[in-house]
Amino acid sequence: MSSELDVRPGTDRAGRRAGAAAEGRGRGTPASLTRRSSRCTLCPAGCEVQAAGSGPDHWRGEPPNAAGAGLCPRGCCLPELLTDRRRIVSPLRRQDGRLVACDAAAACERIAAAARAGGIVIVLDGNLPVEEMLAAAAWCKAWPAAKLCLAIEPADRELLGGAEAGGAAYLAASELAACDGFLIVGDPFSANPTCSRGIFERRAANPRTPIVAIDPAGGAAAKFASLSVACAPGGEADALAAIAGGTGPAARALADCKKLAVLVAAEFGSTTDLRAVGELAGKVAASRGGGLAVQTVGANALAAVRIEQKLAALSLAAAMGGEVPLVAVGCDVLGMLGWDEGRVLAAAAGLPNATTEAAEVVLPLALSGEVAGTFLLDGAKAVEVGVLLPPPAGVPVPSALVAELARAAGVAAPAQRAATGIALERAEAAPPSAKGAAASARADGPQLLLTRSAMHSGCGSLTGWGSWQAASADLPELRVCPAVAGKLGIENLQVVSVGAGGPAVRARVRVAPETPGGVAVLSDGFPQCRRAVACRLDGGRFVHAAAAAAIASEESRHADAG
Amino acid sequence: MPTPVEKRVLIDVDRCVECRSCAAACYLSHADMPAVHFARSGWAALPLICRQCKSASCVDACPAEAMVRDESGIVRRRLFRCIGCGSCAKACPFGVLPGATAGQPRAAFTPDRLSGHQIPKCDLCADRTAGGGGVPRCVAACPSGALRYADEHDTEQVPLEIAGRSIGDSPYKRR
């Protein structure tokens, strides 16, 4: 799946100098740029992404040279992240509050000693190739002191758990144009802009195609709906249940569909029962001959959910709620949950994040785009994805790092690992979980909701380092309707502080008429936004309480616009 | 006198999902000075992209001869002649040049990485489109199919619809 042109592993700090002069690139004409291509795995769209060598040590992202190839801002920034000058390329340990360079063997021994003392939990990124997850699982199985946990976005995990139980087939983006009706839950257009194309193609062919949206935040997808279901925050499951039961105008609008596509995206901080949403969405799609398109964070969340269940891996909630020290491998688990601290002994990452800031030991790790393997793309089919660029010299892929840690603890290599095929088997239906303790919002302010962002992947701990992301959105955007803005006395582009149970976050106001009244919407692509929405453990799962947004003006737009 | 280009970047406003992929692709390939900007209009935040006018006011207004129509017909800015005075932005009748656009603080989209005095300007990604084989990066990156690189006369024949209702026969009439 990857095409590898003339790149020689190299001599620079990041190991990628490829002899620019010899190859006629560097400052040559654009046609002489070195290009490599693969698929972006930051979301399930799996768009083709090119890395164009722009000088010996710098690569930038390029969309393929074809009309409508599609590459969102996350994919565009991926190649430059791989060669970011802030890459972590050597082990570090914390000394007097600061991170200082240390020996790799000493870092591994520190982790092995903690494992011998009371055990550790290895929290592995859930957006890795299937082979990486299975190899790490095999090492953890052979290492009694280490338990494996796959870090999956809590909202995605719940949603996918329900979707697996719903029984509907998973649709590829290319199949959407052949569907005759669309039911949209959340804002999948922001989660994965590519999925909008098939809907628009179908609508162009038949303008009367029903597009029904259920989105309390009134996001990008809801703007294009032929029918937008009035839905209070947290009421998505009830709205879907009404459609499944055949009652209401939405059910009537979709009644004649012979092949219904249901597109679902889950937002961090949602107070609805996402497992029920996933299951109902699957049942509605299956009952109308269609399928489901779940727009998760990362391309392999579905595989991670299946592997977690089949290998009985520790859930993230259990890992975070326990007393055992954590070793985070490739995931910004604290940023993802909006937590400030946790028992993080070590964090392996490609770029600094909230988890590395809290860790005692920091290890280098390959990033997305540097690890090859199998992903569930194109409608949950196994697709081989090659590397976009090789990792910097000496930087391990996740399974190699776990193996290194296990060897340091004296663990022998595992004889075998589970077959890749287990990621293709549906997860068994899990028992319904207790519904979260969602309290109603206070009457003195709009309810704060988070929404997915096309700019950032997950909590933005990786894509937040992108130069375009940094230049175009220095602050998260707070979207409110004109009525709410007028009531609060805030205006477009004004900088405000927003709080809702957690620490306040600075945001720039966008007064948007499409936003429903009674809500204020922030992007979940910023760790500070996730911190603003309090997330806590309750009964072995993460829950969020609905909370009113406390919005305070900081400055007027005129003071900032100069 | 070079003839104006035949093909331009056109937007179907009823397909734009405001993901800003076009701006990101432009930013990363044009020395961090994107020529794609956004302006809010009611419910929509639409990308503003140079129309490559046949009679380009920006060329006439530029006091430094930085804005020119090159031999291929593309109106482009000569980077090291631009003094950042903003005359072109003020002269542009469509407000597609930064400085004339409302809705974002200028600093948010123009980090001014070089001298701090350049006006970003679309060059239709001439490195890709020269010879007629490729498309500008904004068009390639657009995930929803809202941006097209097309001949104006071809698209005049395509009826456009919003929510099932025909509202015109030209992309230009929709702005």
Short mmCIF file of N, CA and C in Angstrom, two decimals, chain A residues 182-304:
data_model
loop_
_atom_site.label_atom_id
_atom_site.label_comp_id
_atom_site.label_asym_id
_atom_site.label_seq_id
_atom_site.Cartn_x
_atom_site.Cartn_y
_atom_site.Cartn_z
N PHE A 182 -30.02 8.70 4.67
CA PHE A 182 -28.91 8.86 5.61
C PHE A 182 -29.44 9.31 6.96
N LEU A 183 -28.99 8.63 7.98
CA LEU A 183 -29.27 9.03 9.35
C LEU A 183 -27.94 9.37 10.00
N ILE A 184 -27.82 10.58 10.49
CA ILE A 184 -26.56 11.08 11.01
C ILE A 184 -26.71 11.36 12.50
N VAL A 185 -25.84 10.77 13.31
CA VAL A 185 -25.86 11.00 14.75
C VAL A 185 -24.54 11.63 15.15
N GLY A 186 -24.61 12.77 15.82
CA GLY A 186 -23.39 13.51 16.15
C GLY A 186 -22.94 14.31 14.95
N ASP A 187 -21.64 14.52 14.85
CA ASP A 187 -21.11 15.31 13.74
C ASP A 187 -20.02 14.54 13.00
N PRO A 188 -20.40 13.54 12.22
CA PRO A 188 -19.38 12.77 11.50
C PRO A 188 -18.64 13.58 10.44
N PHE A 189 -19.22 14.68 9.96
CA PHE A 189 -18.52 15.49 8.96
C PHE A 189 -17.29 16.16 9.56
N SER A 190 -17.35 16.48 10.83
CA SER A 190 -16.16 17.02 11.48
C SER A 190 -15.21 15.91 11.88
N ALA A 191 -15.76 14.79 12.33
CA ALA A 191 -14.91 13.66 12.72
C ALA A 191 -14.14 13.12 11.52
N ASN A 192 -14.78 13.09 10.37
CA ASN A 192 -14.15 12.57 9.16
C ASN A 192 -14.82 13.24 7.96
N PRO A 193 -14.28 14.37 7.50
CA PRO A 193 -14.94 15.11 6.42
C PRO A 193 -15.16 14.30 5.15
N THR A 194 -14.34 13.27 4.93
CA THR A 194 -14.45 12.50 3.70
C THR A 194 -15.80 11.79 3.57
N CYS A 195 -16.41 11.48 4.70
CA CYS A 195 -17.66 10.72 4.61
C CYS A 195 -18.80 11.56 4.04
N SER A 196 -18.60 12.87 3.92
CA SER A 196 -19.67 13.71 3.36
C SER A 196 -19.81 13.54 1.85
N ARG A 197 -18.73 13.12 1.21
CA ARG A 197 -18.72 13.09 -0.26
C ARG A 197 -19.80 12.16 -0.83
N GLY A 198 -19.89 10.96 -0.28
CA GLY A 198 -20.87 10.00 -0.79
C GLY A 198 -22.29 10.51 -0.61
N ILE A 199 -22.53 11.20 0.51
CA ILE A 199 -23.87 11.74 0.76
C ILE A 199 -24.19 12.81 -0.28
N PHE A 200 -23.23 13.67 -0.57
CA PHE A 200 -23.47 14.73 -1.55
C PHE A 200 -23.64 14.16 -2.96
N GLU A 201 -22.91 13.12 -3.25
CA GLU A 201 -23.07 12.50 -4.58
C GLU A 201 -24.47 11.92 -4.73
N ARG A 202 -24.93 11.26 -3.68
CA ARG A 202 -26.27 10.70 -3.74
C ARG A 202 -27.32 11.81 -3.85
N ARG A 203 -27.13 12.87 -3.08
CA ARG A 203 -28.09 13.98 -3.10
C ARG A 203 -28.10 14.67 -4.47
N ALA A 204 -26.92 14.72 -5.11
CA ALA A 204 -26.89 15.33 -6.44
C ALA A 204 -27.68 14.49 -7.44
N ALA A 205 -27.60 13.16 -7.27
CA ALA A 205 -28.33 12.27 -8.17
C ALA A 205 -29.82 12.30 -7.86
N ASN A 206 -30.16 12.42 -6.59
CA ASN A 206 -31.56 12.45 -6.20
C ASN A 206 -31.75 13.48 -5.08
N PRO A 207 -32.16 14.68 -5.44
CA PRO A 207 -32.26 15.76 -4.44
C PRO A 207 -33.22 15.46 -3.31
N ARG A 208 -34.10 14.50 -3.48
CA ARG A 208 -35.07 14.22 -2.42
C ARG A 208 -34.58 13.14 -1.45
N THR A 209 -33.35 12.76 -1.55
CA THR A 209 -32.80 11.78 -0.61
C THR A 209 -32.92 12.31 0.82
N PRO A 210 -33.54 11.55 1.71
CA PRO A 210 -33.68 12.06 3.09
C PRO A 210 -32.35 12.02 3.84
N ILE A 211 -32.03 13.11 4.49
CA ILE A 211 -30.85 13.19 5.35
C ILE A 211 -31.33 13.67 6.71
N VAL A 212 -31.36 12.78 7.67
CA VAL A 212 -31.88 13.10 8.99
C VAL A 212 -30.71 13.21 9.96
N ALA A 213 -30.67 14.29 10.73
CA ALA A 213 -29.55 14.50 11.65
C ALA A 213 -30.05 14.60 13.08
N ILE A 214 -29.28 13.94 13.97
CA ILE A 214 -29.54 14.05 15.41
C ILE A 214 -28.25 14.59 16.02
N ASP A 215 -28.23 15.86 16.31
CA ASP A 215 -27.01 16.45 16.85
C ASP A 215 -27.38 17.64 17.75
N PRO A 216 -27.35 17.43 19.06
CA PRO A 216 -27.71 18.53 19.97
C PRO A 216 -26.77 19.73 19.86
N ALA A 217 -25.57 19.51 19.30
CA ALA A 217 -24.62 20.61 19.18
C ALA A 217 -24.77 21.36 17.86
N GLY A 218 -25.57 20.86 16.94
CA GLY A 218 -25.79 21.54 15.66
C GLY A 218 -24.50 21.72 14.88
N GLY A 219 -23.78 20.65 14.66
CA GLY A 219 -22.49 20.72 13.98
C GLY A 219 -22.60 20.80 12.48
N ALA A 220 -21.48 20.55 11.80
CA ALA A 220 -21.41 20.71 10.35
C ALA A 220 -22.40 19.81 9.63
N ALA A 221 -22.55 18.57 10.08
CA ALA A 221 -23.43 17.63 9.38
C ALA A 221 -24.89 18.06 9.48
N ALA A 222 -25.26 18.62 10.62
CA ALA A 222 -26.66 18.99 10.81
C ALA A 222 -27.09 20.09 9.84
N LYS A 223 -26.13 20.89 9.37
CA LYS A 223 -26.49 21.96 8.44
C LYS A 223 -27.03 21.43 7.11
N PHE A 224 -26.64 20.23 6.78
CA PHE A 224 -27.00 19.69 5.47
C PHE A 224 -28.20 18.74 5.55
N ALA A 225 -28.80 18.67 6.71
CA ALA A 225 -29.89 17.73 6.88
C ALA A 225 -31.17 18.24 6.24
N SER A 226 -31.94 17.30 5.67
CA SER A 226 -33.27 17.67 5.21
C SER A 226 -34.23 17.70 6.38
N LEU A 227 -33.87 17.00 7.46
CA LEU A 227 -34.67 17.03 8.69
C LEU A 227 -33.73 16.94 9.88
N SER A 228 -33.76 17.95 10.72
CA SER A 228 -32.92 17.95 11.91
C SER A 228 -33.81 17.65 13.12
N VAL A 229 -33.51 16.57 13.81
CA VAL A 229 -34.36 16.15 14.92
C VAL A 229 -34.05 17.01 16.14
N ALA A 230 -35.08 17.60 16.70
CA ALA A 230 -34.89 18.39 17.93
C ALA A 230 -34.51 17.44 19.05
N CYS A 231 -33.36 17.68 19.63
CA CYS A 231 -32.83 16.72 20.59
C CYS A 231 -32.03 17.47 21.64
N ALA A 232 -32.41 17.29 22.90
CA ALA A 232 -31.65 17.92 23.98
C ALA A 232 -30.35 17.16 24.19
N PRO A 233 -29.33 17.81 24.73
CA PRO A 233 -28.07 17.09 25.01
C PRO A 233 -28.34 15.86 25.88
N GLY A 234 -27.78 14.75 25.46
CA GLY A 234 -28.00 13.51 26.19
C GLY A 234 -29.21 12.73 25.70
N GLY A 235 -29.96 13.29 24.77
CA GLY A 235 -31.18 12.63 24.33
C GLY A 235 -31.05 11.88 23.02
N GLU A 236 -29.81 11.67 22.55
CA GLU A 236 -29.62 11.01 21.26
C GLU A 236 -30.17 9.58 21.25
N ALA A 237 -29.98 8.86 22.36
CA ALA A 237 -30.46 7.48 22.39
C ALA A 237 -31.98 7.43 22.31
N ASP A 238 -32.62 8.35 22.99
CA ASP A 238 -34.09 8.38 22.95
C ASP A 238 -34.59 8.73 21.54
N ALA A 239 -33.90 9.66 20.89
CA ALA A 239 -34.31 10.03 19.53
C ALA A 239 -34.15 8.85 18.57
N LEU A 240 -33.06 8.10 18.76
CA LEU A 240 -32.85 6.92 17.92
C LEU A 240 -33.88 5.84 18.22
N ALA A 241 -34.21 5.71 19.48
CA ALA A 241 -35.21 4.71 19.85
C ALA A 241 -36.55 5.02 19.19
N ALA A 242 -36.88 6.30 19.10
CA ALA A 242 -38.14 6.68 18.44
C ALA A 242 -38.11 6.31 16.97
N ILE A 243 -36.96 6.51 16.33
CA ILE A 243 -36.84 6.14 14.90
C ILE A 243 -36.93 4.62 14.75
N ALA A 244 -36.24 3.92 15.65
CA ALA A 244 -36.30 2.45 15.59
C ALA A 244 -37.73 1.96 15.81
N GLY A 245 -38.48 2.67 16.65
CA GLY A 245 -39.86 2.27 16.92
C GLY A 245 -40.84 2.75 15.88
N GLY A 246 -40.36 3.51 14.91
CA GLY A 246 -41.22 3.95 13.81
C GLY A 246 -42.11 5.12 14.15
N THR A 247 -41.76 5.85 15.19
CA THR A 247 -42.59 7.00 15.55
C THR A 247 -41.85 8.31 15.29
N GLY A 248 -42.61 9.32 14.98
CA GLY A 248 -42.04 10.65 14.78
C GLY A 248 -41.74 10.95 13.33
N PRO A 249 -41.51 12.24 13.03
CA PRO A 249 -41.27 12.65 11.65
C PRO A 249 -39.99 12.06 11.05
N ALA A 250 -38.98 11.83 11.87
CA ALA A 250 -37.74 11.26 11.34
C ALA A 250 -37.97 9.84 10.83
N ALA A 251 -38.72 9.07 11.60
CA ALA A 251 -39.03 7.69 11.18
C ALA A 251 -39.83 7.70 9.88
N ARG A 252 -40.74 8.64 9.77
CA ARG A 252 -41.54 8.72 8.53
C ARG A 252 -40.66 9.13 7.34
N ALA A 253 -39.73 10.02 7.59
CA ALA A 253 -38.86 10.47 6.49
C ALA A 253 -37.99 9.33 5.96
N LEU A 254 -37.65 8.39 6.85
CA LEU A 254 -36.75 7.30 6.45
C LEU A 254 -37.51 6.01 6.14
N ALA A 255 -38.83 6.08 6.20
CA ALA A 255 -39.63 4.85 6.10
C ALA A 255 -39.45 4.13 4.77
N ASP A 256 -39.22 4.88 3.70
CA ASP A 256 -39.16 4.24 2.38
C ASP A 256 -37.75 3.80 1.99
N CYS A 257 -36.79 4.00 2.85
CA CYS A 257 -35.40 3.67 2.50
C CYS A 257 -35.21 2.16 2.39
N LYS A 258 -34.57 1.76 1.31
CA LYS A 258 -34.25 0.34 1.13
C LYS A 258 -32.80 0.05 1.51
N LYS A 259 -32.00 1.09 1.50
CA LYS A 259 -30.60 0.93 1.93
C LYS A 259 -30.20 2.19 2.68
N LEU A 260 -30.36 2.12 3.98
CA LEU A 260 -30.12 3.29 4.83
C LEU A 260 -28.69 3.25 5.38
N ALA A 261 -28.00 4.37 5.24
CA ALA A 261 -26.67 4.48 5.85
C ALA A 261 -26.80 5.28 7.14
N VAL A 262 -26.26 4.74 8.21
CA VAL A 262 -26.28 5.45 9.49
C VAL A 262 -24.85 5.82 9.83
N LEU A 263 -24.60 7.12 9.91
CA LEU A 263 -23.27 7.62 10.24
C LEU A 263 -23.28 8.12 11.67
N VAL A 264 -22.32 7.64 12.45
CA VAL A 264 -22.31 7.96 13.87
C VAL A 264 -20.94 8.45 14.29
N ALA A 265 -20.92 9.49 15.11
CA ALA A 265 -19.68 9.95 15.74
C ALA A 265 -19.98 10.22 17.20
N ALA A 266 -19.04 9.89 18.04
CA ALA A 266 -19.23 10.09 19.48
C ALA A 266 -18.26 11.15 19.98
N GLU A 267 -18.77 12.03 20.81
CA GLU A 267 -17.95 13.12 21.33
C GLU A 267 -17.56 12.84 22.77
N PHE A 268 -16.37 13.26 23.13
CA PHE A 268 -15.94 13.19 24.51
C PHE A 268 -16.88 14.07 25.35
N GLY A 269 -17.25 13.57 26.49
CA GLY A 269 -18.09 14.37 27.38
C GLY A 269 -19.57 14.19 27.16
N SER A 270 -19.94 13.32 26.21
CA SER A 270 -21.36 13.12 25.95
C SER A 270 -22.02 12.47 27.16
N THR A 271 -23.23 12.93 27.46
CA THR A 271 -23.94 12.36 28.61
C THR A 271 -25.00 11.35 28.18
N THR A 272 -25.06 11.05 26.89
CA THR A 272 -26.03 10.05 26.46
C THR A 272 -25.44 8.66 26.66
N ASP A 273 -26.27 7.65 26.57
CA ASP A 273 -25.81 6.26 26.67
C ASP A 273 -25.28 5.85 25.30
N LEU A 274 -23.98 5.98 25.09
CA LEU A 274 -23.42 5.74 23.76
C LEU A 274 -23.48 4.29 23.34
N ARG A 275 -23.47 3.39 24.31
CA ARG A 275 -23.61 1.97 23.94
C ARG A 275 -24.99 1.74 23.33
N ALA A 276 -26.00 2.36 23.93
CA ALA A 276 -27.36 2.24 23.38
C ALA A 276 -27.45 2.91 22.01
N VAL A 277 -26.75 4.04 21.86
CA VAL A 277 -26.75 4.72 20.56
C VAL A 277 -26.17 3.80 19.49
N GLY A 278 -25.03 3.18 19.79
CA GLY A 278 -24.40 2.30 18.81
C GLY A 278 -25.29 1.12 18.46
N GLU A 279 -25.90 0.54 19.46
CA GLU A 279 -26.74 -0.64 19.21
C GLU A 279 -28.00 -0.27 18.42
N LEU A 280 -28.62 0.83 18.82
CA LEU A 280 -29.83 1.26 18.10
C LEU A 280 -29.49 1.67 16.67
N ALA A 281 -28.38 2.34 16.50
CA ALA A 281 -27.97 2.75 15.15
C ALA A 281 -27.78 1.52 14.27
N GLY A 282 -27.14 0.50 14.82
CA GLY A 282 -26.95 -0.74 14.06
C GLY A 282 -28.26 -1.40 13.71
N LYS A 283 -29.18 -1.42 14.67
CA LYS A 283 -30.46 -2.08 14.42
C LYS A 283 -31.29 -1.32 13.38
N VAL A 284 -31.26 0.01 13.48
CA VAL A 284 -32.01 0.81 12.49
C VAL A 284 -31.44 0.58 11.09
N ALA A 285 -30.10 0.58 10.98
CA ALA A 285 -29.47 0.36 9.68
C ALA A 285 -29.80 -1.03 9.14
N ALA A 286 -29.68 -2.03 10.00
CA ALA A 286 -29.93 -3.40 9.55
C ALA A 286 -31.39 -3.59 9.13
N SER A 287 -32.30 -2.94 9.84
CA SER A 287 -33.72 -3.11 9.53
C SER A 287 -34.11 -2.46 8.21
N ARG A 288 -33.27 -1.57 7.72
CA ARG A 288 -33.57 -0.90 6.44
C ARG A 288 -32.54 -1.26 5.38
N GLY A 289 -31.95 -2.42 5.53
CA GLY A 289 -31.08 -2.97 4.47
C GLY A 289 -29.77 -2.26 4.28
N GLY A 290 -29.40 -1.44 5.23
CA GLY A 290 -28.18 -0.64 5.04
C GLY A 290 -27.06 -1.05 5.96
N GLY A 291 -26.27 -0.08 6.35
CA GLY A 291 -25.12 -0.36 7.19
C GLY A 291 -24.73 0.84 8.00
N LEU A 292 -23.66 0.64 8.74
CA LEU A 292 -23.22 1.61 9.73
C LEU A 292 -21.84 2.14 9.34
N ALA A 293 -21.62 3.42 9.55
CA ALA A 293 -20.30 4.01 9.35
C ALA A 293 -19.96 4.77 10.63
N VAL A 294 -19.09 4.18 11.44
CA VAL A 294 -18.74 4.77 12.73
C VAL A 294 -17.45 5.56 12.55
N GLN A 295 -17.52 6.85 12.82
CA GLN A 295 -16.35 7.73 12.59
C GLN A 295 -15.60 7.91 13.90
N THR A 296 -14.65 7.03 14.12
CA THR A 296 -13.92 7.01 15.39
C THR A 296 -12.69 7.90 15.33
N VAL A 297 -12.08 8.10 16.47
CA VAL A 297 -10.77 8.72 16.52
C VAL A 297 -9.76 7.61 16.20
N GLY A 298 -8.95 7.80 15.20
CA GLY A 298 -8.01 6.75 14.82
C GLY A 298 -8.67 5.72 13.96
N ALA A 299 -7.86 5.05 13.14
CA ALA A 299 -8.41 4.13 12.15
C ALA A 299 -8.70 2.75 12.71
N ASN A 300 -8.10 2.41 13.86
CA ASN A 300 -8.19 1.02 14.29
C ASN A 300 -8.92 0.84 15.62
N ALA A 301 -9.80 1.76 15.96
CA ALA A 301 -10.53 1.64 17.22
C ALA A 301 -11.39 0.38 17.25
N LEU A 302 -11.98 0.04 16.10
CA LEU A 302 -12.81 -1.17 16.07
C LEU A 302 -11.97 -2.41 16.33
N ALA A 303 -10.80 -2.48 15.72
CA ALA A 303 -9.92 -3.63 15.97
C ALA A 303 -9.51 -3.68 17.43
N ALA A 304 -9.24 -2.52 18.02
CA ALA A 304 -8.83 -2.49 19.42
C ALA A 304 -9.95 -2.98 20.33
#
